[in-house]
Coordinates of C-alpha atoms in Angstrom, one line a residue:
X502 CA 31.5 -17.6 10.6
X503 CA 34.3 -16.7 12.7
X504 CA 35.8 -13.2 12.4
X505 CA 39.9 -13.6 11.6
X506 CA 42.1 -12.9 14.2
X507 CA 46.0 -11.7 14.5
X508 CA 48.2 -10.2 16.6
X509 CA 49.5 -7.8 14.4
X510 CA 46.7 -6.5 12.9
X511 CA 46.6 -2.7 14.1
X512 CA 46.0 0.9 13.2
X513 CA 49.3 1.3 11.5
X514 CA 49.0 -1.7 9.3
X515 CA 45.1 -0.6 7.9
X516 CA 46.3 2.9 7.3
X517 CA 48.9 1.5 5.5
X518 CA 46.4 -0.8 3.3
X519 CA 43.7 2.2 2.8
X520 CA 46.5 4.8 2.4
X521 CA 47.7 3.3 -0.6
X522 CA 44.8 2.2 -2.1
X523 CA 43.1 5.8 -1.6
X524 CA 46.1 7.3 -3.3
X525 CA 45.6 5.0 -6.2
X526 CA 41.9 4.9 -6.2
X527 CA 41.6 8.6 -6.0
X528 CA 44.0 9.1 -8.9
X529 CA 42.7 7.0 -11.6
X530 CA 39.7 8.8 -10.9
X531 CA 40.5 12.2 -10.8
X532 CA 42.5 11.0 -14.2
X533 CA 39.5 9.8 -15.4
X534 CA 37.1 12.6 -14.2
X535 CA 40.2 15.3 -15.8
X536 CA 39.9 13.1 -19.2
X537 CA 36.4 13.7 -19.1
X538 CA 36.2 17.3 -18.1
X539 CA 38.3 18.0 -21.2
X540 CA 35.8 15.0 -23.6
X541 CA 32.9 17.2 -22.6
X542 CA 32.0 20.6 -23.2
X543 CA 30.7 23.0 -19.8
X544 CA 27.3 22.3 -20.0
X545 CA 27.7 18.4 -20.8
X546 CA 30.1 18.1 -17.7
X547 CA 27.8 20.7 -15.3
X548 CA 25.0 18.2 -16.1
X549 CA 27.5 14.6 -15.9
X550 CA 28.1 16.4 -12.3
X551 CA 24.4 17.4 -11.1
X552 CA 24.0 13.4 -12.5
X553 CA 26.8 12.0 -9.6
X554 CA 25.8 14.0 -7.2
X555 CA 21.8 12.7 -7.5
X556 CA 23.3 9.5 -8.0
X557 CA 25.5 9.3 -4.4
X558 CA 21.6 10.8 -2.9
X559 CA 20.0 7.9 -4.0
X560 CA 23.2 5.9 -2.6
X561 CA 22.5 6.9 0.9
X562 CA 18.8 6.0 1.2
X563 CA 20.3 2.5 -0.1
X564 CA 22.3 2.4 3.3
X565 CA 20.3 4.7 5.9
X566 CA 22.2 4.3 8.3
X567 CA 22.8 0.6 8.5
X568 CA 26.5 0.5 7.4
X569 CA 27.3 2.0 11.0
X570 CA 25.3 0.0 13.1
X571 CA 26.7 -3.0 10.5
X572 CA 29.9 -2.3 12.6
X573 CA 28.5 -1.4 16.1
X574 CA 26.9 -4.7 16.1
X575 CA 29.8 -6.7 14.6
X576 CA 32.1 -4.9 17.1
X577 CA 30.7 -6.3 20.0
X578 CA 31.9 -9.3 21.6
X579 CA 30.2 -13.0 21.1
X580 CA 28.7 -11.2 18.1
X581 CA 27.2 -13.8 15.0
X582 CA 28.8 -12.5 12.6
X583 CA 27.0 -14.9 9.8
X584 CA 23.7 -13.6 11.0
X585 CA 24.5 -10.1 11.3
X586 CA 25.6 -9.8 7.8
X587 CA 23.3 -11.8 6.3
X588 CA 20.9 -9.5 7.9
X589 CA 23.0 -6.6 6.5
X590 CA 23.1 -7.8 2.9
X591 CA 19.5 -8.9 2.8
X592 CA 17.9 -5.3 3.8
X593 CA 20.3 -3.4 1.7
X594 CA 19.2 -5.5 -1.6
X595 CA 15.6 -4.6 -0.6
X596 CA 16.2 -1.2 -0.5
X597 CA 18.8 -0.9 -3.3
X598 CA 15.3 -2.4 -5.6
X599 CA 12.8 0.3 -4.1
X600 CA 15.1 3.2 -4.0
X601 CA 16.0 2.4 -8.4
X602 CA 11.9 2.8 -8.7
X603 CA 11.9 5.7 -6.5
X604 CA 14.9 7.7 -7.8
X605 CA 13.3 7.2 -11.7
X606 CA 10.3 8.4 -10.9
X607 CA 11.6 11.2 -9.0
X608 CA 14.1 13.3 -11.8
X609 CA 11.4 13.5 -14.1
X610 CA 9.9 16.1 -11.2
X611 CA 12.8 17.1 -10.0
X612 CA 14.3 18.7 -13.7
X613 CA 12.2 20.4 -16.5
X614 CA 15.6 19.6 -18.7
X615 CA 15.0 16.5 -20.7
X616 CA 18.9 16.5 -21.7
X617 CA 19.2 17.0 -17.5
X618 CA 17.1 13.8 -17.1
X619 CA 18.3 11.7 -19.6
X620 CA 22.1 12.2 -18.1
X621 CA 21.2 11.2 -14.8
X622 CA 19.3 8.3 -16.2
X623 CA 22.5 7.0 -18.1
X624 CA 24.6 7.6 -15.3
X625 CA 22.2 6.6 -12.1
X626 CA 21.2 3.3 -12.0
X627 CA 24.8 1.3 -13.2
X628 CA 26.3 3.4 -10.2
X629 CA 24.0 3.0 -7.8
X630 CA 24.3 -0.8 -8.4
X631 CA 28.3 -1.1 -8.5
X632 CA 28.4 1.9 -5.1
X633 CA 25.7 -0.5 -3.2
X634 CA 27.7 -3.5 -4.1
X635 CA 30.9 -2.1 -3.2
X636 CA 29.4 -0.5 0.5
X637 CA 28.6 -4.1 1.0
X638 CA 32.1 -5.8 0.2
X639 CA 33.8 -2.4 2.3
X640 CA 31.9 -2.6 5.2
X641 CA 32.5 -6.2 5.8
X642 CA 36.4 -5.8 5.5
X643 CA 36.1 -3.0 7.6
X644 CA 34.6 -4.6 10.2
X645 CA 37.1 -7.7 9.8
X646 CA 39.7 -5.0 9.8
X647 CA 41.5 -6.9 6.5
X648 CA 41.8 -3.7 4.3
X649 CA 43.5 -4.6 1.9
X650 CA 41.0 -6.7 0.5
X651 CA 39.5 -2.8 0.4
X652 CA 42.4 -1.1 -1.1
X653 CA 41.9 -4.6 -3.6
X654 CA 38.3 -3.4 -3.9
X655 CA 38.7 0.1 -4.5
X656 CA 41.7 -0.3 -7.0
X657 CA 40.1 -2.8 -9.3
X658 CA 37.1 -0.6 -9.5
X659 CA 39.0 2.5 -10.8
X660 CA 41.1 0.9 -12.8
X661 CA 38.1 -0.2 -15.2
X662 CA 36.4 3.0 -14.6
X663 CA 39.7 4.6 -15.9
X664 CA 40.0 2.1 -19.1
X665 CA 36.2 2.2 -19.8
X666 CA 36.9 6.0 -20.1
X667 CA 39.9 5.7 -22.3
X668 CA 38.2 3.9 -24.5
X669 CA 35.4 6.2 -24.7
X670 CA 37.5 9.2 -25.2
X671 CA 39.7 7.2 -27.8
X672 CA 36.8 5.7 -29.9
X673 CA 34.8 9.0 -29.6
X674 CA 31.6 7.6 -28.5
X675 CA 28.4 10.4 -28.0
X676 CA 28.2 11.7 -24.8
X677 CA 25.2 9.9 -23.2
X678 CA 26.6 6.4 -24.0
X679 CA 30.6 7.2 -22.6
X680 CA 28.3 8.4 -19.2
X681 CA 26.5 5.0 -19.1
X682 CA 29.6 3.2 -19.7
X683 CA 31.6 5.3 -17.2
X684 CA 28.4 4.3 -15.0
X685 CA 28.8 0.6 -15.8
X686 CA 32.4 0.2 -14.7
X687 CA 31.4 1.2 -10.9
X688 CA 29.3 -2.2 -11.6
X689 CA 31.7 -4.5 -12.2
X690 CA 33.6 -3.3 -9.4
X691 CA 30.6 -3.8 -7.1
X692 CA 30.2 -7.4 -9.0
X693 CA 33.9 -7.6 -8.1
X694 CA 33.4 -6.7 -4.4
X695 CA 30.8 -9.1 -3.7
X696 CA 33.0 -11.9 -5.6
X697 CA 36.1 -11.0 -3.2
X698 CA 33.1 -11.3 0.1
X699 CA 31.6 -14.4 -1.0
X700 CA 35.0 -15.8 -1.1
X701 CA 36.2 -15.2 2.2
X702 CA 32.6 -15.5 4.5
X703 CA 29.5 -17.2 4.6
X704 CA 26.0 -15.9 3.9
X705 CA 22.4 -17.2 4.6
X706 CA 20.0 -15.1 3.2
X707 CA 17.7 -16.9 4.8
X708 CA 18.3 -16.0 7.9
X709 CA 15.7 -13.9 10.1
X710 CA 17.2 -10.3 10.0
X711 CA 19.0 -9.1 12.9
X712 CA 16.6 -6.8 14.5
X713 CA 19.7 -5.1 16.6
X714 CA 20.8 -3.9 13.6
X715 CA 17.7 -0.8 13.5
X716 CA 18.2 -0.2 17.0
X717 CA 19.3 3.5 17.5
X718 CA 18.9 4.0 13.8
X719 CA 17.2 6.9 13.3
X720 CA 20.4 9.4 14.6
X721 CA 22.4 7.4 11.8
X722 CA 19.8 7.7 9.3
X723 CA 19.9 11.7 10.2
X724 CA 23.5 12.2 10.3
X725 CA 24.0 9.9 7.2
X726 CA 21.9 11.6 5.2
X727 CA 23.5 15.1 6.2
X728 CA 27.1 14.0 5.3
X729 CA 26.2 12.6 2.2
X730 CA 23.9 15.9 1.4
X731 CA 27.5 18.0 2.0
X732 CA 29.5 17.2 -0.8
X733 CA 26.4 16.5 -3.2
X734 CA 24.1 19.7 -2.2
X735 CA 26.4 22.4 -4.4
X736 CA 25.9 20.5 -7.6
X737 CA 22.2 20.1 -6.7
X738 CA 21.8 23.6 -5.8
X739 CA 23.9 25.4 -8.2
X740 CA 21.7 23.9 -10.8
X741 CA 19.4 26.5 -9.8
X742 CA 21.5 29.6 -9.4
X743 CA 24.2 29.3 -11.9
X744 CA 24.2 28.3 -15.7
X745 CA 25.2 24.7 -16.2
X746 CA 28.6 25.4 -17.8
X747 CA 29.2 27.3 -14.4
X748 CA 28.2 24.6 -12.2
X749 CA 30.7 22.4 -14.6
X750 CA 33.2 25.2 -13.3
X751 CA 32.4 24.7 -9.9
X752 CA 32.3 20.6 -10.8
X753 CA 35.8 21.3 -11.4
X754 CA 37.3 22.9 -9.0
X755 CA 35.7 20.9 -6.1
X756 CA 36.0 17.6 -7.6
X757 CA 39.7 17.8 -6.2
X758 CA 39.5 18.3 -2.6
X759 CA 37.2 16.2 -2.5
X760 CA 39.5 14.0 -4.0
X761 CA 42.0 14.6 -2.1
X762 CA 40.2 14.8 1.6
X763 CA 40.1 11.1 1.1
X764 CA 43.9 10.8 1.9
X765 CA 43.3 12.4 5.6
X766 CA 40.0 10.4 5.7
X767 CA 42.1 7.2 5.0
X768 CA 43.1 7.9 8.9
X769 CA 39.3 8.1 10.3
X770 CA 38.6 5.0 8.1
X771 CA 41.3 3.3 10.4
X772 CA 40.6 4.6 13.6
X773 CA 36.7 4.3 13.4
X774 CA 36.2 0.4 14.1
X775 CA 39.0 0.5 16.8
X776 CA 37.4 3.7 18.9
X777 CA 34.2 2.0 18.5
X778 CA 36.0 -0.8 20.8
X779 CA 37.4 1.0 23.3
X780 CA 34.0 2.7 24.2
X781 CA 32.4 -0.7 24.0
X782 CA 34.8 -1.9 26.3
X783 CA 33.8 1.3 28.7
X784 CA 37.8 2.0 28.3
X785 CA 36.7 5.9 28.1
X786 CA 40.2 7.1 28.7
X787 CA 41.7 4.9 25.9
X788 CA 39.4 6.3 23.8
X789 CA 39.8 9.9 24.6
X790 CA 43.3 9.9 24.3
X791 CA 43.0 7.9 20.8
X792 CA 40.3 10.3 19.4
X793 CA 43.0 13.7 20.0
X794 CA 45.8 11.4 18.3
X795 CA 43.5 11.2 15.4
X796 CA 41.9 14.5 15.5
X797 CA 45.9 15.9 15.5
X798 CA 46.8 13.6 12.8
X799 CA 44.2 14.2 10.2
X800 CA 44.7 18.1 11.3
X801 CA 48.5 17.9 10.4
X802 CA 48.1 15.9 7.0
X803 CA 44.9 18.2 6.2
X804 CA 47.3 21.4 6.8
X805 CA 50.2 20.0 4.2
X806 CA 47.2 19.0 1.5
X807 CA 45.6 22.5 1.3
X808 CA 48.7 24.4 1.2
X809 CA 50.1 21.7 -1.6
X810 CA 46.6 22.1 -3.6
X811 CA 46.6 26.1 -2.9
X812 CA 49.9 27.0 -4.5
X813 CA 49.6 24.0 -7.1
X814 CA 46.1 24.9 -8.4
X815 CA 47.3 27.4 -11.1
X816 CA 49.6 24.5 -12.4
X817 CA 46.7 21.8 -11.8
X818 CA 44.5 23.6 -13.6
X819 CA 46.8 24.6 -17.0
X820 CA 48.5 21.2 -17.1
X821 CA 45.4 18.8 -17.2
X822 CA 42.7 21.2 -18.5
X823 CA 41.7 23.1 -21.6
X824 CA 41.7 27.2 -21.7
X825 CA 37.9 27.4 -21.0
X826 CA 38.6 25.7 -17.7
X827 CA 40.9 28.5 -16.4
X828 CA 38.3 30.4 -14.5
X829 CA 38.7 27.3 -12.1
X830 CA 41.7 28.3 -10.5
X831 CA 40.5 31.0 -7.9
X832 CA 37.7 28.8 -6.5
X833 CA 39.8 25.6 -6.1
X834 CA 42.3 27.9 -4.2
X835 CA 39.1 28.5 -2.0
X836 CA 38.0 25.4 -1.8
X837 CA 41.2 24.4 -0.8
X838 CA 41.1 24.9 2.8
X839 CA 38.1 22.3 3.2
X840 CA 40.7 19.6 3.3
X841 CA 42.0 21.0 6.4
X842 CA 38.5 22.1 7.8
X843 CA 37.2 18.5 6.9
X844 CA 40.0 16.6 8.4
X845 CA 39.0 18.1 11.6
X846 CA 35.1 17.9 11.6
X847 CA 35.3 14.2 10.7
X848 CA 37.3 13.6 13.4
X849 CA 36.1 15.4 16.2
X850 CA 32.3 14.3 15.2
X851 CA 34.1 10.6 14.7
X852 CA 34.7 11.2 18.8
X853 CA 31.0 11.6 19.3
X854 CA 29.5 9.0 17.3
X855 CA 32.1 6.2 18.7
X856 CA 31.4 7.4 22.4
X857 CA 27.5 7.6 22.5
X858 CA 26.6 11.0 21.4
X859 CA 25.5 10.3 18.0
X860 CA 22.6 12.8 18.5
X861 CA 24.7 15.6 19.0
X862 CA 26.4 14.9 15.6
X863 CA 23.3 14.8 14.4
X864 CA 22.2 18.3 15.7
X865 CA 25.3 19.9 14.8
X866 CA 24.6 18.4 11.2
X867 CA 21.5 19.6 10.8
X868 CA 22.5 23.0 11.7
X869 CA 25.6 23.5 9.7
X870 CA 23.6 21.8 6.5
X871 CA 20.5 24.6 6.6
X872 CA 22.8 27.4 7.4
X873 CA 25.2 26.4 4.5
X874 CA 22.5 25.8 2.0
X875 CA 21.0 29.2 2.7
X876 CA 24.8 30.5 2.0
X877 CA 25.4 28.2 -0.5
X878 CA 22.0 29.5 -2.8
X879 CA 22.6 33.5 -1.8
X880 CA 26.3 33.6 -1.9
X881 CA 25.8 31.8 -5.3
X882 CA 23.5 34.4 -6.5
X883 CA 25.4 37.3 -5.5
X884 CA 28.9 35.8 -6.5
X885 CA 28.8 33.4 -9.1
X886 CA 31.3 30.6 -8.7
X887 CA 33.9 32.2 -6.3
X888 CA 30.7 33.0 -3.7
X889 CA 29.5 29.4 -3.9
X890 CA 33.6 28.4 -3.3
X891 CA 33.7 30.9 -0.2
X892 CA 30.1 29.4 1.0
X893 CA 31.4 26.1 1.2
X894 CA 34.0 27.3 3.7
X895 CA 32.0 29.0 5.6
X896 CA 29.7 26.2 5.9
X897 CA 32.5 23.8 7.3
X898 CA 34.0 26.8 9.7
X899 CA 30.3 26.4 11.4
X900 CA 30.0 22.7 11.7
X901 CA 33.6 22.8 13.2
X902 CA 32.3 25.4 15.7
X903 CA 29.3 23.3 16.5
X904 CA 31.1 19.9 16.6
X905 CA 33.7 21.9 19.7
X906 CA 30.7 22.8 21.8
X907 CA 29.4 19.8 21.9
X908 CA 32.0 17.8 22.7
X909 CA 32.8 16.2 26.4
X910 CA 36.2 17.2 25.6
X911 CA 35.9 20.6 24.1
X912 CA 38.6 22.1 26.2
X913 CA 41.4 19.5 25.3
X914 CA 40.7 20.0 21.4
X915 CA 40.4 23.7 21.6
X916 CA 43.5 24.6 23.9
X917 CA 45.7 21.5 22.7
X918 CA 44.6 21.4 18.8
X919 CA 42.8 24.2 17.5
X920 CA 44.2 27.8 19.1
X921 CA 47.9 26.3 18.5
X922 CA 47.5 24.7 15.4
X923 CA 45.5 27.6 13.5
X924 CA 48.3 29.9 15.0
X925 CA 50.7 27.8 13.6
X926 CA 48.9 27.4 9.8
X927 CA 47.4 30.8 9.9
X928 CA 51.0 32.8 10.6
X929 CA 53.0 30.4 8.3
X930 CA 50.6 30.8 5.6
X931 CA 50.0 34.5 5.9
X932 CA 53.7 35.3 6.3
X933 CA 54.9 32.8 2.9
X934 CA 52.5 34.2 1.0
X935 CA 53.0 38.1 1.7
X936 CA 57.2 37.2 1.2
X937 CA 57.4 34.9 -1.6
X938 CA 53.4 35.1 -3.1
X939 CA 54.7 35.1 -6.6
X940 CA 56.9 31.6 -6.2
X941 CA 54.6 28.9 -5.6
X942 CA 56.2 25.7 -5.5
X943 CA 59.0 27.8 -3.3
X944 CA 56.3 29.1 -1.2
X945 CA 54.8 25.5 -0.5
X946 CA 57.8 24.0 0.7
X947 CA 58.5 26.9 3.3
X948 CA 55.0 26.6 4.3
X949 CA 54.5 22.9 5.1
X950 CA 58.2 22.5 6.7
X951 CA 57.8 25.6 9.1
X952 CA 54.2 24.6 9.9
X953 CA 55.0 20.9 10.7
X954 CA 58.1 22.1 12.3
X955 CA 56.6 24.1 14.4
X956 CA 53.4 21.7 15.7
X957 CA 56.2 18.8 16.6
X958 CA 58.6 21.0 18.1
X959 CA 55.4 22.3 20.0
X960 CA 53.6 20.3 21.3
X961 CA 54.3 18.3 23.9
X962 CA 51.2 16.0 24.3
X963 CA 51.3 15.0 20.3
X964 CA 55.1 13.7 20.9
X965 CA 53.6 11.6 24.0
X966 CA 50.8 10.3 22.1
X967 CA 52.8 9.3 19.3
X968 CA 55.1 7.7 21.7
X969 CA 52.6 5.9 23.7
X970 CA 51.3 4.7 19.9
X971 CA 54.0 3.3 18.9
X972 CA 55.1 1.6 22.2
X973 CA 51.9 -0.4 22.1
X974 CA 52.0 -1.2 18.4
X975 CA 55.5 -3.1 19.6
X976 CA 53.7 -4.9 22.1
X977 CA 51.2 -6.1 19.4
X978 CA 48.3 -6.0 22.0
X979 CA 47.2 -2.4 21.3
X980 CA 43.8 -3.1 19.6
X981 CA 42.7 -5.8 22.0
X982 CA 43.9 -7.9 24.8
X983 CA 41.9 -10.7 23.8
X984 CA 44.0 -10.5 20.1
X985 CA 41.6 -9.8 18.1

């Protein structure tokens, strides 16, 4: 199996793909999530949460790791491709089989809640089956670096996730049999993604399993399992804090940043495979300079989503969702700002992990997880719903801090990125709100065109970057001189 070449195959062109696609993805879903909020009651939709997030847990021990060294391997040059995802395919299918066992057996300790149980049963195992799937199919285009047979992938999936909910909601169907269904239409888009694979590669499952693939493992397996643990561990822990028509609350208002970070996260999705080359390639200064392009860009679209989802939550919140879902609005205005503070941790640890220092990501991880689960369960306990939404910041303000000081290039991102951009946010925002606080959709156009203003006007080394980006995206040799 060869991997497909082209010339003019490049950054720009997969952001393009994935940007798209993420936009539409994301947006039947949060349709379909919003449909559902308003189908269920609180509790039903605090427990159909604590279900998703034990659902994308058992998701990451299907993977542990391997989808990363999937594409370290895959990356390099000479690599046999055939065997290597053959390999890929064949150990995630094992563990996809023992992980189902294990994930049963382990909810009926885990909740005293029969109701509890029973939802996470409905909603578990079709998901985990369709997510596994689609990792696969995902992985492999990323590595090939044709995404838009991802933005294919991740379209066609929510699109029958979106109907199969319609249909529930219109024919009225109980509770427990609309989450299984919801549950079985990530299926048939993993059944979907694996068609779309099978049709452009070659497998042999046969094949002796790549052995290269488990080397340096364990950091990815640690760091893995932390970022998945992030989004998932306030549903989890809530559930033992807060009633579970509040954690449905909380469900609520984080279920869109998190929707949203995925528009910003479109741009790490691009530049992962292609920094992962230039350090392979011991091109250190190519991949330095790319890494602050992409930290800078994610920081810049981050910014302009969490002042948009700030001063539109209030309208977000009224338009799509019934009266006993207004107590939403003053944590998503909170949560807000993780779209900015994610945009930049996922970039500056994407620095690390593509130059080598995978274990430093992995310490900074660990950290930032323990100290935001100990703020996540007392801030919870003191303040309800808006202390869980203000631990959740706090928790990504000290992974930031830890991701700077450890980085070979702390300097650079702190005097270059984060001083003059916070400056930048932090006066705008400050100074909008105190003038024109009252005026929100007036308010979010002054902030985002003075604060993008401002950072182009400013600085100097993003206008040379960009530049430099777009001179060798005219050259059509900017991901590799060998054209691939």
């Amino acid at each position: 199996m060869q991997r497909r070449t082209g010339m003019g195959r490049s950054i720009l062109n997969n952001i393009i793909h994935l940007f798209y696609s993420t936009i539409l993805a994301n947006l039947l879903q949060a349709v379909s999530l919003i449909a559902l909020a308003n189908f269920f009651n609180a509790q039903h939709y605090g427990m159909f949460s604590v279900a998703i997030a034990v659902t994308f847990v058992m998701l990451f021990f299907t993977d542990l790791g391997l989808s990363n060294t999937f594409l370290r391997e895959g990356a390099k040059d000479g690599a046999d491709l055939e065997k290597i995802l053959s390999s890929y395919v064949k150990i995630r299918m094992i563990l996809l089989i023992f992980i189902s066992i294990i994930g049963y057996i382990s909810i009926h300790y885990m909740y005293a809640d029969k109701n509890l149980i029973y939802m996470t049963i409905n909603v578990m195992f079709f998901m985990l089956i369709g997510l596994t799937w689609q990792n696969i199919g995902i992985a492999y285009f990323q590595l090939t670096e044709r995404m838009k047979y991802i933005a294919l992938i991740k379209v066609v999936s929510s699109s029958v996730v979106i109907i199969i909910t319609c249909f529930c909601i219109f024919g009225e169907l109980p509770v427990y049999v609309t989450a299984r269904l919801y549950a079985f239409g990530y299926m048939i888009g993993g059944l979907f993604s694996i068609y779309i694979m099978r049709r452009k590669t070659k497998m042999n499952m046969k094949v002796v399993i790549h052995k290269a693939l488990f080397w340096q493992l364990t950091p990815f397996i640690i760091s893995g399992f932390l970022i998945m643990s992030t989004p998932q561990l306030a549903p989890i822990l809530l559930n033992y804090t807060l009633p579970l028509s509040m954690v449905g609350v909380f469900a609520v208002a984080y279920r869109m940043p998190a929707a949203l970070y995925q528009v910003p996260g479109v741009i790490a999705g691009a530049f992962f495979p292609v920094l992962f080359k230039h350090y392979n390639q011991n091109n250190l200064e190519e991949h330095t300079k790319l890494n602050l392009l992409q930290i800078k860009s994610m920081a810049i679209v981050g910014i302009c989503m969490t002042i948009g989802l700030y001063h539109l939550a209030p309208y977000f919140i009224s338009i799509f969702f019934h009266e006993e879902w207004s107590n939403a609005v003053e944590p998503l205005q909170i949560l807000s700002f993780l779209i900015v503070l994610q945009s930049l941790n996922i970039a500056i640890a994407d620095g690390l992990t593509t130059s080598g220092c995978q274990n430093k990501r992995t310490v900074v991880q660990c950290v930032a997880l323990v100290i935001g689960g100990v703020m996540l369960y007392s801030f919870s306990s003191i303040g309800g719903v808006i202390g869980a939404a203000y631990a959740m910041v706090l928790f990504e303000i000290v992974a930031l801090v830890g991701y700077i000081a450890v980085s070979v290039v702390k300097k650079k991102i702190v005097f270059q990125i984060v001083i003059p951009y916070t400056i930048y946010f932090g006066v705008t925002f400050i100074g909008v709100q105190y003038i024109v606080h009252t005026y929100h959709l007036i308010a979010l156009v002054l902030n985002i065109l003075i604060v993008v203003a401002a950072i182009f006007l400013y600085d100097y080394e993003l206008k040379k970057l960009l530049l430099s980006f777009i001179r060798k995206i005219r050259k059509k040799d900017y991901i590799t001189k060998q054209g691939i």
